Amino acid sequence: MLITSIMVGSSLQSDEGMWTLDNLPKKNLEEKYNFKFSDKWLKNAQLASVRFNDGGSGAFVSPKGLVLTNHHVAMGQLQKMSTKKADYVKEGFFTKELKEEKKCPDLELNILVSMEDVTKKVVNASTNENTDKVKNEKRKEEIAKIEKASSDKTGLRSDVVELYDGGEYWLYRYKKYTDVRLVMAPELQAASFGGDPDNFNYPRFALDFAFFRVYENDKPIDSKNYFKWSKNGAKEDELVFVFGHPGSTERQKTMSQISFQKDYSFPEYVKLLKYKLNLFRQYGEKGKEEKRRAKDYILGMENSLKAIEGELNGLKDKKILAAMQEREDKLQKLVIENPELKKDFGDVWNRIDSIQKKMISRHKEFYYRSASNAKLVGIAIKLVRYASEIQKPNEKRYEEYRDSNLESLKFRLLSPAPIYADIEEMMIENSLHLAVENLGREDEFVKLALADKSPKYLAKALLTKTKLMDVSQRKELLSGGLEAIHKSKDPLILWALQIDPILRKDRDWYDDEIESVQAIEGNKLSQLKFKAYGKSTYPDATFTLRMSYGTVKGFTDDSTIQIPFKTTYYGLFDRAESFDNKDPFTLATKIAENKSVINMSKPLNFITTNDITGGNSGSPVINRKGEYVGLIFDGNSYSHVLSYAYTDDKARAVSVHSEGIIEALRSVYKMEKLVREIIGE
Amino acid sequence: MLITSIMVGSSLQSDEGMWTLDNLPKKNLEEKYNFKFSDKWLKNAQLASVRFNDGGSGAFVSPKGLVLTNHHVAMGQLQKMSTKKADYVKEGFFTKELKEEKKCPDLELNILVSMEDVTKKVVNASTNENTDKVKNEKRKEEIAKIEKASSDKTGLRSDVVELYDGGEYWLYRYKKYTDVRLVMAPELQAASFGGDPDNFNYPRFALDFAFFRVYENDKPIDSKNYFKWSKNGAKEDELVFVFGHPGSTERQKTMSQISFQKDYSFPEYVKLLKYKLNLFRQYGEKGKEEKRRAKDYILGMENSLKAIEGELNGLKDKKILAAMQEREDKLQKLVIENPELKKDFGDVWNRIDSIQKKMISRHKEFYYRSASNAKLVGIAIKLVRYASEIQKPNEKRYEEYRDSNLESLKFRLLSPAPIYADIEEMMIENSLHLAVENLGREDEFVKLALADKSPKYLAKALLTKTKLMDVSQRKELLSGGLEAIHKSKDPLILWALQIDPILRKDRDWYDDEIESVQAIEGNKLSQLKFKAYGKSTYPDATFTLRMSYGTVKGFTDDSTIQIPFKTTYYGLFDRAESFDNKDPFTLATKIAENKSVINMSKPLNFITTNDITGGNSGSPVINRKGEYVGLIFDGNSYSHVLSYAYTDDKARAVSVHSEGIIEALRSVYKMEKLVREIIGE
């Protein structure tokens, strides 16, 4: 069934597209929906949209810096703010006044302020070079120069974004906020009702929302661009827009790239995730506090696992693969039959294919030559690298150590968020076990990292004496430069110094052998597509601001089951009662307690045909008037395939309904003041 | 997925089986469920189970003759009792005292009183004959003799039932009731909430129940065998039993028989159903009264269409077909490799295959050489045939005109239920159109039936002057014998006389050429299976009393969606609100009005792994103690395939929960007195 509405070639289907704001599908919106937006409408949406730098989206919903996002986007911070005694994840967090709002340890929010096409500069910088390696270096140096010049000049966070797999480069400038305070979060059980079984499924009944407030100089900012709250929320069949930051998609990838993912990369990732998930589940069973500590790791991995398995499943669908193959064949035929195109583009697919082959032989190393899933290992390696990278000229550094990125890097490195020694030790030990198991004792990394010790012994030794948990220690090492690093006796720093050379060698190999070819051939492939189809399409997702449009619409499952466009509070209670209130279908305490005052008819969640993917979590759903009608928090199981191709047959984006949020704030959480701020009364 | 639990050969899976009461799976129940039933437990269940002769099941639920069945089983009678002014289908029917209970026009209920194995007698009667035709005649004559002897002796309705496709013959004796009165029926919208879209789907939220009471001598009978009401109703994972009358299954059919259904019979039936459904939908749009008249036709046809299409879909599943083929191959191999078996059974499949081939060339005639979907045509033909059949010795008559069946025949023929001339005319006209279209002008039947008139003209002519709507006219013709029939100037009687010879010729051809071979080879095939596997199995369904067992259990849909074992009133309200209360998801008026007093947590519907099929509608679901816990009313979409093979992977029987019935009677319909009668307080 899916095949009927899959994008083939450049002819876009229905509501397809994650559009950059410089290239919106104005014609389609006018023709299909009789909708024209004003510059003011668009500018407001742009400036009211928020990127959560730890992976998610959000939006301003009041003029006083109030930001609404998902609970699961907020959860990283909630977990970091929680302790054994105050578990905000489990119990929720509620404030009555500004002074109760609590600062997040390391949350950075970005607002896209301006965009500038810098494709020519970036591409021209490497045109005259001969080797892939040097071309790639010149390209990256040029990007570094553009970013630094912009951030020096404007003071804004300045990122050069690669779009269309290198077909275009744009300078995105962001206003950056780091004083972000938690205003309100419901209990996890209300936010993630149904747990892993209901995740990526629909009907859903989740209050997956949380409120933050942005401060500057210890005061809430004036967020004059914000989304006004809709009086009635999303209605069936209406046109809606999602502004958010989809993370990544693979729609422009070649079949050879997709095959690599399908046959090598994803299966390995699934294996790794299952191993780690199992590890954390066992850890969480040790006790109440361990359960609390493991919670967000487990939820995150369950989510990734389901998403990746869903994508793999989508790729097993022969119809989808055939459609993708047909699209590629069509383009190749065009090249083969045209001598001029053949000269310029004839070698593109072979070259891309050749780097996939290189990756096949080494992809396991990129999964297992690492222990940096342990937070402290990541910190140690960053401290070590920082000290040496900043010795280099700006444009010669690794991207994350360039001047324009240092502020964000330091913000994260010096986060006061708690780090738990037992989890760290477990992670290091098991990363090393995995490395031995998958790469063998003779692997260069394994030999260097273990130095004949057992993973268990080494992990214990590293963790017992390290002081990196202490933020002031990190600060000292950060400011002390190379000298401080080389003087340090911290076992994790010593270990990082020991293993970093091999990790750098791997990264350099990747940059020189893989990324370089990818950038060059990606650019060519995009040029070819532009030539063939015009710029009627949108680039793959890059965790930058995109607009998608769609309609509020149910679907038909299993050929006959009618799935309605929305759910209600009645449905939440039905699902809980239907499972006799068993975990994960237990009603959150506050919801159960307030049963008698909840208006059960109020909509809770709803679905739309918008084209979204991971990273869109927390995105605002707005109506024609630019009013806030819903909050993206999930896609249904049919939407996993959206990584490869858009379909609106059964794939749906899932949102919390704006009315459902108000009902919860009022009847369940008694936060009338917050409600008044949102609805502007 | 389905394949994992499909029955292959004789090794039954999990909770498989529609068991006759003489051959219950005692060993499996003991071993798997540690359950042993007493003779008393079984006898009570047998005598408390009721067959609705117009197609359905039911049960006594009080000692005062109170019978509980589905609303959709009751609907035929409800429709017949309704008029333009009092639409009990739409509005429901409610009584406060016995005297308000309303007699059904033509409802016959049967209670199975005794069973006797008469296989030898029936089989021996034809052993010494030479031709298939005569063997079949002798077989049927013997059956007629047995039935007559039994009914003469006991006064009970006596039916010889063919089991195992002719492998066994049993004499079933029934206590028959024809004074059955309607006690209570909810509004159609409550009983069939969700309409056609939700039919055969789950989760469901339907109050699909109705109450009748059985009278004798104008007084409620003493039904000392009845199911006591369970205090709590069905609970997750508990063992439950269904006693009911499954209509027909095809599990013992050969691949050649299945192929005929799949490739010829079912597709033709689907075509016919769609045509007629369309016809009635158009008719129903003419006005309010037409809509009322068309209602139960439409519901019935929608139901059949979905069931047949579901079965066809199941047969398109290559895994299912492969499993069925493997089962047959296994048996054939057994025969081929054993000279003795080969001698006796070597020709079985060829012979069965040969009659399928005969049917292929004529199956359309059996669909289209008929106008008897028009009720009056059926009546006219029965009157004509009755007059001549009763001239013959009992055992030479068509089955339905044998002495033992005459009472039931007359009861139906003389029903005072309304017959609508406009519908009759439409049915005749369109039946004739279909005959012309599908059989051609040169067809023997078409020529005789139309006699060069147009279908439209003929239908009008027949309907304008017929008096058969009048029950007293039918009574006169029935008692007047052949003379009255031949004197009659009623155009429908004249037309019946004209077309009956060709219809009889068709039926005789079928009996002599098809049924005869089927009976002989079916018997052989069963003998072979008994030899090969022992009598460890159950016969295909035959609309006679069967027991099935299973557990109350949810399932996992679409690989990840958790479907709970029950639904609640919350869910009903959720589904209505989720569709903005649009048809067919509108709340029934009385339910909407009593929203505030309904205990929303009460279970409404639930699912079990019981092996059921059409005809089980209205069956009681009872627990180990023999208490009433639920009322079968549907199967989910995965259960369509149960016609061919049992599976409990996702296939589920769907019931109204006993607690849900009580909640409706109390909070919605205010029938406390009925509740007290049921729960015995």
PDB file of N, CA and C in Angstrom, chain B residues 457-498:
ATOM      1  N   TYR B 457     -41.070  -4.811 -15.846  1.00  0.00           N
ATOM      2  CA  TYR B 457     -42.489  -5.038 -16.104  1.00  0.00           C
ATOM      3  C   TYR B 457     -42.987  -6.245 -15.314  1.00  0.00           C
ATOM      4  N   LEU B 458     -42.209  -7.329 -15.377  1.00  0.00           N
ATOM      5  CA  LEU B 458     -42.616  -8.565 -14.722  1.00  0.00           C
ATOM      6  C   LEU B 458     -42.732  -8.377 -13.214  1.00  0.00           C
ATOM      7  N   ALA B 459     -41.691  -7.729 -12.610  1.00  0.00           N
ATOM      8  CA  ALA B 459     -41.708  -7.539 -11.156  1.00  0.00           C
ATOM      9  C   ALA B 459     -42.946  -6.748 -10.741  1.00  0.00           C
ATOM     10  N   LYS B 460     -43.242  -5.702 -11.512  1.00  0.00           N
ATOM     11  CA  LYS B 460     -44.411  -4.883 -11.199  1.00  0.00           C
ATOM     12  C   LYS B 460     -45.687  -5.713 -11.309  1.00  0.00           C
ATOM     13  N   ALA B 461     -45.782  -6.452 -12.390  1.00  0.00           N
ATOM     14  CA  ALA B 461     -46.963  -7.291 -12.623  1.00  0.00           C
ATOM     15  C   ALA B 461     -47.160  -8.293 -11.482  1.00  0.00           C
ATOM     16  N   LEU B 462     -46.078  -8.922 -11.064  1.00  0.00           N
ATOM     17  CA  LEU B 462     -46.176  -9.924 -10.007  1.00  0.00           C
ATOM     18  C   LEU B 462     -46.604  -9.308  -8.688  1.00  0.00           C
ATOM     19  N   LEU B 463     -46.057  -8.153  -8.401  1.00  0.00           N
ATOM     20  CA  LEU B 463     -46.298  -7.551  -7.095  1.00  0.00           C
ATOM     21  C   LEU B 463     -47.624  -6.827  -6.974  1.00  0.00           C
ATOM     22  N   THR B 464     -48.093  -6.290  -8.093  1.00  0.00           N
ATOM     23  CA  THR B 464     -49.316  -5.481  -8.030  1.00  0.00           C
ATOM     24  C   THR B 464     -50.509  -6.310  -7.570  1.00  0.00           C
ATOM     25  N   LYS B 465     -50.567  -7.544  -8.043  1.00  0.00           N
ATOM     26  CA  LYS B 465     -51.793  -8.300  -7.797  1.00  0.00           C
ATOM     27  C   LYS B 465     -51.661  -9.430  -6.780  1.00  0.00           C
ATOM     28  N   THR B 466     -50.455  -9.700  -6.318  1.00  0.00           N
ATOM     29  CA  THR B 466     -50.334 -10.833  -5.397  1.00  0.00           C
ATOM     30  C   THR B 466     -51.021 -10.544  -4.066  1.00  0.00           C
ATOM     31  N   LYS B 467     -51.549 -11.597  -3.439  1.00  0.00           N
ATOM     32  CA  LYS B 467     -52.169 -11.453  -2.124  1.00  0.00           C
ATOM     33  C   LYS B 467     -51.338 -12.177  -1.059  1.00  0.00           C
ATOM     34  N   LEU B 468     -50.146 -12.598  -1.426  1.00  0.00           N
ATOM     35  CA  LEU B 468     -49.368 -13.446  -0.502  1.00  0.00           C
ATOM     36  C   LEU B 468     -48.858 -12.704   0.733  1.00  0.00           C
ATOM     37  N   MET B 469     -48.922 -11.378   0.694  1.00  0.00           N
ATOM     38  CA  MET B 469     -48.599 -10.622   1.905  1.00  0.00           C
ATOM     39  C   MET B 469     -49.540 -11.006   3.027  1.00  0.00           C
ATOM     40  N   ASP B 470     -50.729 -11.391   2.664  1.00  0.00           N
ATOM     41  CA  ASP B 470     -51.794 -11.698   3.620  1.00  0.00           C
ATOM     42  C   ASP B 470     -51.593 -13.127   4.155  1.00  0.00           C
ATOM     43  N   VAL B 471     -51.362 -13.247   5.477  1.00  0.00           N
ATOM     44  CA  VAL B 471     -51.068 -14.554   6.068  1.00  0.00           C
ATOM     45  C   VAL B 471     -52.224 -15.537   5.871  1.00  0.00           C
ATOM     46  N   SER B 472     -53.455 -15.010   5.909  1.00  0.00           N
ATOM     47  CA  SER B 472     -54.611 -15.916   5.778  1.00  0.00           C
ATOM     48  C   SER B 472     -54.657 -16.548   4.381  1.00  0.00           C
ATOM     49  N   GLN B 473     -54.214 -15.791   3.375  1.00  0.00           N
ATOM     50  CA  GLN B 473     -54.127 -16.336   2.015  1.00  0.00           C
ATOM     51  C   GLN B 473     -53.159 -17.504   1.958  1.00  0.00           C
ATOM     52  N   ARG B 474     -52.003 -17.304   2.606  1.00  0.00           N
ATOM     53  CA  ARG B 474     -50.996 -18.372   2.635  1.00  0.00           C
ATOM     54  C   ARG B 474     -51.547 -19.600   3.346  1.00  0.00           C
ATOM     55  N   LYS B 475     -52.271 -19.333   4.445  1.00  0.00           N
ATOM     56  CA  LYS B 475     -52.847 -20.419   5.227  1.00  0.00           C
ATOM     57  C   LYS B 475     -53.798 -21.242   4.362  1.00  0.00           C
ATOM     58  N   GLU B 476     -54.627 -20.564   3.616  1.00  0.00           N
ATOM     59  CA  GLU B 476     -55.572 -21.246   2.718  1.00  0.00           C
ATOM     60  C   GLU B 476     -54.867 -22.109   1.693  1.00  0.00           C
ATOM     61  N   LEU B 477     -53.837 -21.534   1.085  1.00  0.00           N
ATOM     62  CA  LEU B 477     -53.091 -22.282   0.074  1.00  0.00           C
ATOM     63  C   LEU B 477     -52.379 -23.479   0.690  1.00  0.00           C
ATOM     64  N   LEU B 478     -51.920 -23.301   1.913  1.00  0.00           N
ATOM     65  CA  LEU B 478     -51.203 -24.362   2.605  1.00  0.00           C
ATOM     66  C   LEU B 478     -52.132 -25.524   2.921  1.00  0.00           C
ATOM     67  N   SER B 479     -53.335 -25.176   3.358  1.00  0.00           N
ATOM     68  CA  SER B 479     -54.268 -26.246   3.736  1.00  0.00           C
ATOM     69  C   SER B 479     -55.037 -26.775   2.532  1.00  0.00           C
ATOM     70  N   GLY B 480     -55.098 -26.002   1.450  1.00  0.00           N
ATOM     71  CA  GLY B 480     -55.883 -26.391   0.281  1.00  0.00           C
ATOM     72  C   GLY B 480     -55.251 -27.447  -0.608  1.00  0.00           C
ATOM     73  N   GLY B 481     -54.001 -27.738  -0.351  1.00  0.00           N
ATOM     74  CA  GLY B 481     -53.337 -28.789  -1.124  1.00  0.00           C
ATOM     75  C   GLY B 481     -53.136 -28.420  -2.583  1.00  0.00           C
ATOM     76  N   LEU B 482     -52.805 -29.444  -3.376  1.00  0.00           N
ATOM     77  CA  LEU B 482     -52.504 -29.243  -4.788  1.00  0.00           C
ATOM     78  C   LEU B 482     -53.633 -28.553  -5.539  1.00  0.00           C
ATOM     79  N   GLU B 483     -54.848 -28.893  -5.154  1.00  0.00           N
ATOM     80  CA  GLU B 483     -56.009 -28.323  -5.845  1.00  0.00           C
ATOM     81  C   GLU B 483     -56.039 -26.806  -5.708  1.00  0.00           C
ATOM     82  N   ALA B 484     -55.865 -26.361  -4.472  1.00  0.00           N
ATOM     83  CA  ALA B 484     -55.873 -24.915  -4.220  1.00  0.00           C
ATOM     84  C   ALA B 484     -54.764 -24.228  -5.003  1.00  0.00           C
ATOM     85  N   ILE B 485     -53.599 -24.848  -5.020  1.00  0.00           N
ATOM     86  CA  ILE B 485     -52.465 -24.269  -5.755  1.00  0.00           C
ATOM     87  C   ILE B 485     -52.809 -24.149  -7.245  1.00  0.00           C
ATOM     88  N   HIS B 486     -53.358 -25.187  -7.808  1.00  0.00           N
ATOM     89  CA  HIS B 486     -53.634 -25.160  -9.240  1.00  0.00           C
ATOM     90  C   HIS B 486     -54.794 -24.256  -9.604  1.00  0.00           C
ATOM     91  N   LYS B 487     -55.673 -24.023  -8.620  1.00  0.00           N
ATOM     92  CA  LYS B 487     -56.788 -23.094  -8.877  1.00  0.00           C
ATOM     93  C   LYS B 487     -56.367 -21.636  -8.725  1.00  0.00           C
ATOM     94  N   SER B 488     -55.301 -21.436  -7.918  1.00  0.00           N
ATOM     95  CA  SER B 488     -54.921 -20.069  -7.538  1.00  0.00           C
ATOM     96  C   SER B 488     -54.630 -19.213  -8.765  1.00  0.00           C
ATOM     97  N   LYS B 489     -55.105 -17.972  -8.723  1.00  0.00           N
ATOM     98  CA  LYS B 489     -54.792 -17.026  -9.798  1.00  0.00           C
ATOM     99  C   LYS B 489     -53.741 -16.023  -9.349  1.00  0.00           C
ATOM    100  N   ASP B 490     -53.240 -16.244  -8.104  1.00  0.00           N
ATOM    101  CA  ASP B 490     -52.230 -15.312  -7.609  1.00  0.00           C
ATOM    102  C   ASP B 490     -51.020 -15.348  -8.551  1.00  0.00           C
ATOM    103  N   PRO B 491     -50.611 -14.156  -9.078  1.00  0.00           N
ATOM    104  CA  PRO B 491     -49.561 -14.162 -10.092  1.00  0.00           C
ATOM    105  C   PRO B 491     -48.249 -14.778  -9.581  1.00  0.00           C
ATOM    106  N   LEU B 492     -47.968 -14.635  -8.293  1.00  0.00           N
ATOM    107  CA  LEU B 492     -46.715 -15.198  -7.780  1.00  0.00           C
ATOM    108  C   LEU B 492     -46.763 -16.724  -7.712  1.00  0.00           C
ATOM    109  N   ILE B 493     -47.970 -17.261  -7.397  1.00  0.00           N
ATOM    110  CA  ILE B 493     -48.126 -18.724  -7.404  1.00  0.00           C
ATOM    111  C   ILE B 493     -47.996 -19.235  -8.837  1.00  0.00           C
ATOM    112  N   LEU B 494     -48.638 -18.530  -9.762  1.00  0.00           N
ATOM    113  CA  LEU B 494     -48.539 -18.942 -11.169  1.00  0.00           C
ATOM    114  C   LEU B 494     -47.092 -18.915 -11.647  1.00  0.00           C
ATOM    115  N   TRP B 495     -46.371 -17.869 -11.236  1.00  0.00           N
ATOM    116  CA  TRP B 495     -44.971 -17.736 -11.659  1.00  0.00           C
ATOM    117  C   TRP B 495     -44.107 -18.817 -11.013  1.00  0.00           C
ATOM    118  N   ALA B 496     -44.413 -19.132  -9.730  1.00  0.00           N
ATOM    119  CA  ALA B 496     -43.660 -20.176  -9.030  1.00  0.00           C
ATOM    120  C   ALA B 496     -43.853 -21.517  -9.736  1.00  0.00           C
ATOM    121  N   LEU B 497     -45.102 -21.790 -10.128  1.00  0.00           N
ATOM    122  CA  LEU B 497     -45.385 -23.039 -10.855  1.00  0.00           C
ATOM    123  C   LEU B 497     -44.591 -23.098 -12.164  1.00  0.00           C
ATOM    124  N   GLN B 498     -44.440 -21.913 -12.759  1.00  0.00           N
ATOM    125  CA  GLN B 498     -43.749 -21.826 -14.034  1.00  0.00           C
ATOM    126  C   GLN B 498     -42.240 -22.084 -13.902  1.00  0.00           C
TER     127      GLN B 498
END
